[in-house]
XYZ file of C-alpha atoms in Angstrom:
328
model
C -22.799 -44.466 72.587
C -20.034 -42.470 70.905
C -16.618 -44.001 70.594
C -13.291 -42.408 69.895
C -12.010 -42.519 66.305
C -9.177 -44.949 65.793
C -5.947 -43.950 64.106
C -7.046 -46.005 61.094
C -10.359 -44.100 60.904
C -8.543 -40.762 61.034
C -6.087 -41.751 58.293
C -8.913 -43.106 56.136
C -10.909 -39.879 56.508
C -7.863 -37.730 55.858
C -7.049 -39.715 52.727
C -10.576 -39.375 51.414
C -10.537 -35.649 52.097
C -7.178 -35.337 50.348
C -8.471 -37.128 47.274
C -11.616 -35.003 47.228
C -9.619 -31.778 47.457
C -7.206 -32.930 44.764
C -10.028 -33.601 42.315
C -11.631 -30.415 40.925
C -15.378 -30.491 40.665
C -17.018 -31.112 37.322
C -18.264 -27.520 37.428
C -14.738 -26.181 37.917
C -13.443 -28.284 35.020
C -16.182 -27.289 32.594
C -15.491 -24.624 29.990
C -16.641 -21.891 30.103
C -16.586 -21.250 33.828
C -16.282 -17.474 33.316
C -16.653 -14.852 30.534
C -14.650 -15.391 27.344
C -12.859 -12.511 25.623
C -12.534 -12.415 21.838
C -9.936 -10.010 20.485
C -11.241 -8.489 17.236
C -8.314 -6.716 15.548
C -10.395 -4.027 13.841
C -12.685 -1.211 15.009
C -16.407 -1.761 15.376
C -18.452 -1.595 12.183
C -16.240 -3.740 9.954
C -16.718 -7.231 8.578
C -15.013 -9.057 11.459
C -17.198 -7.213 13.930
C -20.321 -7.954 11.869
C -19.867 -11.662 12.554
C -18.195 -11.568 15.960
C -20.997 -9.708 17.737
C -23.923 -11.913 16.651
C -21.775 -14.941 17.483
C -21.067 -13.523 20.944
C -24.770 -12.929 21.601
C -25.685 -16.474 20.572
C -22.813 -17.912 22.609
C -24.172 -16.196 25.722
C -27.610 -17.727 25.100
C -26.138 -21.191 24.737
C -23.671 -21.210 27.615
C -24.963 -18.612 30.054
C -21.518 -16.974 29.963
C -20.705 -13.643 28.373
C -18.469 -13.406 25.317
C -16.743 -10.017 25.439
C -15.665 -8.413 22.141
C -12.406 -6.496 22.573
C -11.778 -4.309 19.486
C -8.052 -3.647 19.016
C -7.590 -2.036 15.616
C -4.424 -0.900 13.878
C -1.792 -1.878 11.283
C -4.105 -3.968 9.121
C -5.162 -6.182 12.017
C -1.634 -7.046 13.144
C -1.804 -5.045 16.402
C -4.681 -7.148 17.677
C -3.049 -10.357 16.417
C 0.159 -9.535 18.295
C -1.807 -8.926 21.474
C -3.733 -12.188 21.076
C -0.550 -14.189 20.485
C 0.698 -13.144 23.934
C -2.623 -13.751 25.711
C -3.042 -16.503 28.341
C -3.657 -19.893 26.732
C -6.340 -20.969 29.187
C -9.237 -20.952 26.713
C -10.640 -17.628 27.913
C -8.976 -15.359 25.340
C -9.662 -16.077 21.674
C -8.765 -14.280 18.447
C -11.191 -13.536 15.618
C -8.975 -12.899 12.648
C -9.544 -12.990 8.914
C -7.978 -13.621 5.540
C -6.079 -10.347 6.120
C -3.809 -12.181 8.539
C -2.599 -14.540 5.812
C -1.539 -11.504 3.758
C 0.379 -9.774 6.551
C 3.445 -12.095 6.463
C 4.161 -10.951 2.898
C 3.355 -7.293 3.501
C 5.230 -6.617 6.728
C 8.983 -7.080 6.947
C 8.723 -7.660 10.700
C 5.904 -9.241 12.693
C 6.318 -10.215 16.332
C 4.029 -13.221 15.945
C 3.650 -16.164 13.561
C 0.085 -17.007 12.577
C 0.880 -20.682 12.044
C 3.157 -21.197 15.054
C 1.699 -18.973 17.778
C -1.987 -19.832 17.304
C -4.184 -22.913 17.173
C -6.757 -22.736 14.331
C -10.233 -23.542 15.635
C -12.808 -22.920 12.912
C -13.782 -20.629 10.044
C -16.845 -18.726 11.213
C -17.980 -17.266 7.884
C -16.963 -16.792 4.271
C -18.223 -13.957 2.069
C -17.272 -12.746 -1.409
C -15.647 -9.383 -1.949
C -17.909 -6.822 -3.575
C -16.972 -3.753 -5.613
C -18.968 -0.876 -4.136
C -19.013 2.805 -5.045
C -20.495 6.009 -3.725
C -23.220 6.610 -6.348
C -22.858 10.394 -6.127
C -19.102 10.341 -6.765
C -19.018 7.461 -9.270
C -21.882 7.740 -11.738
C -21.477 4.568 -13.760
C -24.487 2.649 -15.015
C -22.819 -0.742 -14.731
C -19.484 -2.475 -14.203
C -18.376 -2.175 -17.834
C -18.991 1.581 -17.861
C -17.189 1.832 -14.531
C -14.022 0.145 -15.828
C -14.046 2.326 -18.942
C -14.312 5.387 -16.703
C -11.294 4.244 -14.682
C -9.242 3.614 -17.818
C -10.009 7.083 -19.170
C -9.032 8.676 -15.862
C -6.013 6.858 -14.353
C -5.370 8.068 -10.799
C -8.488 10.229 -10.596
C -10.449 7.802 -8.431
C -9.532 6.245 -5.096
C -10.526 3.304 -2.948
C -10.614 2.922 0.805
C -9.505 -0.213 2.615
C -9.405 -1.669 6.117
C -5.673 -0.975 6.091
C -2.527 -1.759 4.145
C -2.070 -5.483 3.796
C -5.741 -6.366 4.271
C -7.822 -8.298 1.754
C -9.551 -5.004 0.866
C -6.173 -3.592 -0.167
C -4.965 -6.658 -2.071
C -8.355 -7.177 -3.721
C -7.890 -3.665 -5.085
C -4.387 -4.449 -6.323
C -5.612 -7.658 -7.969
C -8.453 -5.715 -9.584
C -6.014 -3.153 -10.969
C -3.801 -5.912 -12.392
C -6.687 -7.702 -14.108
C -8.500 -4.611 -15.433
C -5.318 -2.667 -16.309
C -6.489 0.372 -14.375
C -4.990 2.575 -11.682
C -6.947 3.593 -8.594
C -5.311 5.302 -5.608
C -5.304 3.312 -2.377
C -6.353 5.039 0.870
C -5.817 2.830 3.941
C -7.916 3.193 7.109
C -7.709 1.602 10.554
C -10.500 -0.814 9.683
C -13.322 -1.482 7.251
C -15.812 0.316 9.498
C -14.158 3.753 9.251
C -13.455 3.239 5.534
C -17.074 2.309 4.895
C -18.331 5.351 6.760
C -16.128 7.583 4.608
C -17.399 5.844 1.472
C -20.995 6.496 2.529
C -20.129 10.111 3.352
C -18.519 10.574 -0.061
C -14.950 11.060 1.174
C -13.699 8.123 -0.926
C -14.975 6.843 -4.256
C -15.072 3.087 -3.871
C -14.140 0.004 -1.856
C -13.401 -3.660 -2.390
C -15.302 -4.732 0.688
C -16.402 -7.988 2.216
C -20.107 -8.411 1.555
C -20.761 -8.952 5.265
C -20.162 -5.314 6.155
C -21.533 -3.787 2.918
C -24.760 -5.736 2.387
C -26.974 -3.591 4.633
C -25.694 -0.340 3.123
C -26.155 -1.671 -0.419
C -29.739 -2.693 0.292
C -30.336 0.691 1.943
C -29.155 2.529 -1.182
C -26.275 4.311 0.556
C -23.683 2.655 -1.671
C -23.950 0.836 -5.000
C -22.637 -2.662 -5.772
C -21.241 -3.175 -9.274
C -19.822 -6.691 -9.023
C -19.284 -9.568 -6.591
C -16.151 -11.669 -6.944
C -16.206 -15.273 -8.058
C -17.988 -17.469 -10.566
C -21.573 -17.090 -9.344
C -23.949 -14.433 -8.096
C -24.596 -14.147 -4.389
C -28.137 -14.893 -3.137
C -28.033 -11.790 -0.927
C -27.566 -9.607 -4.053
C -29.173 -11.576 -6.889
C -29.221 -8.595 -9.273
C -25.475 -7.871 -9.013
C -23.300 -9.641 -11.623
C -20.379 -11.829 -10.589
C -16.797 -11.413 -11.788
C -17.041 -14.231 -14.321
C -20.026 -12.533 -15.968
C -18.193 -9.244 -16.488
C -15.071 -10.774 -18.021
C -12.925 -11.387 -14.934
C -13.049 -15.190 -14.508
C -9.927 -15.211 -12.330
C -11.094 -12.516 -9.943
C -11.989 -14.766 -7.032
C -11.521 -13.016 -3.718
C -13.237 -14.458 -0.683
C -13.097 -12.828 2.712
C -13.235 -15.360 5.505
C -13.305 -14.852 9.256
C -11.809 -17.422 11.577
C -11.404 -18.128 15.259
C -8.017 -18.968 16.736
C -6.741 -19.655 20.251
C -3.237 -18.982 21.593
C -0.903 -21.956 21.218
C -1.100 -24.268 24.217
C -4.814 -23.806 24.833
C -6.118 -27.077 26.381
C -7.508 -29.552 23.861
C -10.776 -29.997 25.775
C -11.383 -26.233 25.718
C -10.618 -26.152 21.990
C -13.165 -28.902 21.325
C -15.857 -27.193 23.387
C -15.260 -23.833 21.674
C -15.614 -25.444 18.246
C -18.796 -27.237 19.317
C -20.348 -24.022 20.620
C -19.468 -22.113 17.438
C -20.961 -24.838 15.246
C -24.094 -24.894 17.354
C -24.344 -21.087 17.215
C -23.974 -20.676 13.445
C -26.520 -23.413 12.840
C -29.109 -21.631 14.997
C -32.041 -20.000 13.230
C -30.939 -16.561 14.452
C -27.427 -16.740 12.992
C -28.515 -18.552 9.839
C -30.741 -15.567 9.067
C -27.984 -13.030 9.805
C -25.408 -14.930 7.743
C -27.839 -15.236 4.796
C -28.664 -11.519 4.931
C -24.948 -10.743 4.732
C -24.330 -13.164 1.883
C -22.211 -15.399 4.108
C -21.728 -19.130 4.382
C -20.415 -21.363 7.159
C -17.947 -23.823 5.569
C -17.765 -26.079 8.661
C -14.064 -26.884 8.269
C -12.310 -29.015 10.852
C -9.071 -27.820 12.452
C -6.799 -29.546 9.933
C -8.763 -28.129 7.016
C -8.615 -24.650 8.537
C -4.842 -24.969 9.002
C -4.490 -26.059 5.363
C -6.574 -23.064 4.231
C -4.341 -20.685 6.187
C -1.196 -22.168 4.668
C -2.557 -22.047 1.102
C -3.789 -18.453 1.522
C -0.387 -17.315 2.811
C 1.208 -18.702 -0.364
C -1.487 -17.324 -2.671
C -1.376 -13.778 -1.361
C 2.439 -13.768 -1.294
C 2.315 -13.958 -5.092
C -0.216 -11.111 -5.367
C 1.923 -8.965 -3.065
C 5.022 -9.745 -5.138
C 3.375 -8.776 -8.428
C 1.820 -5.613 -6.989
C 5.058 -4.491 -5.330
C 3.137 -3.561 -2.164
C 5.219 -3.535 0.997
C 5.102 -2.186 4.553
C 8.188 -1.779 6.721
């Protein structure tokens, strides 16, 4: 026999319903609940893109959610950085920047964002050495020593392309010129991808490129590597001498690519993002891609990444000062 609900029963049911509606489901709380966008501040085909896209593919396998790469090139990566700094801080818009963004504060007199104040550092995705590459038809040097002698005999005759003014490609070139006492004309592009295509086509003579974007073209014979930066050879190019071997012990230029989130991104989303990136780069698929591109995953925590950013800003400020490079 049915009985009427008492006032107490109604209030109890209403209270339970209120609590249930106030508590989001575990599914709703979980990140990612929808596709994640990663702003890559350079055109497709460059070093940042070379790591962002495999990462996005592996992320989708792991989480079942798409990671969308949004290429926003221009002004040495600062256009995309500015856009990312103003993005919603809900964990669904991330920023894949690079060492270039620690150079920008010294190169540009005005930036409408602050890398250390407007972003939360998540993790360094990959580190690769810079490599000196030339178009073998335009620069016919047998080895690095002959190449430097050629530059010294012909100041201003040769040029190098970069991903843009204020990028590591640009400053690696300036550092090279300082240490070798040579002069090579700088030609900035809107990203490493377009610059690399012009190098392959023979429209520029050389580049100081991150190994991640050059490795495949070097192995394919389209461009020639003369030297990798640093104190040791890279396993991806075991026959190419390192800077220390050719008399440039202080020429250590590492390109690194990192993932940031806009300031205010929830801590639980930050932690999950970092976990998914670590899981992705330790997968067999990405290990193989990273090794083929001469890259390493340093596995820095957030504090270590923040310290790296701060130290790189100071380091490159000195290189910019000595070179006299500046962008208004």
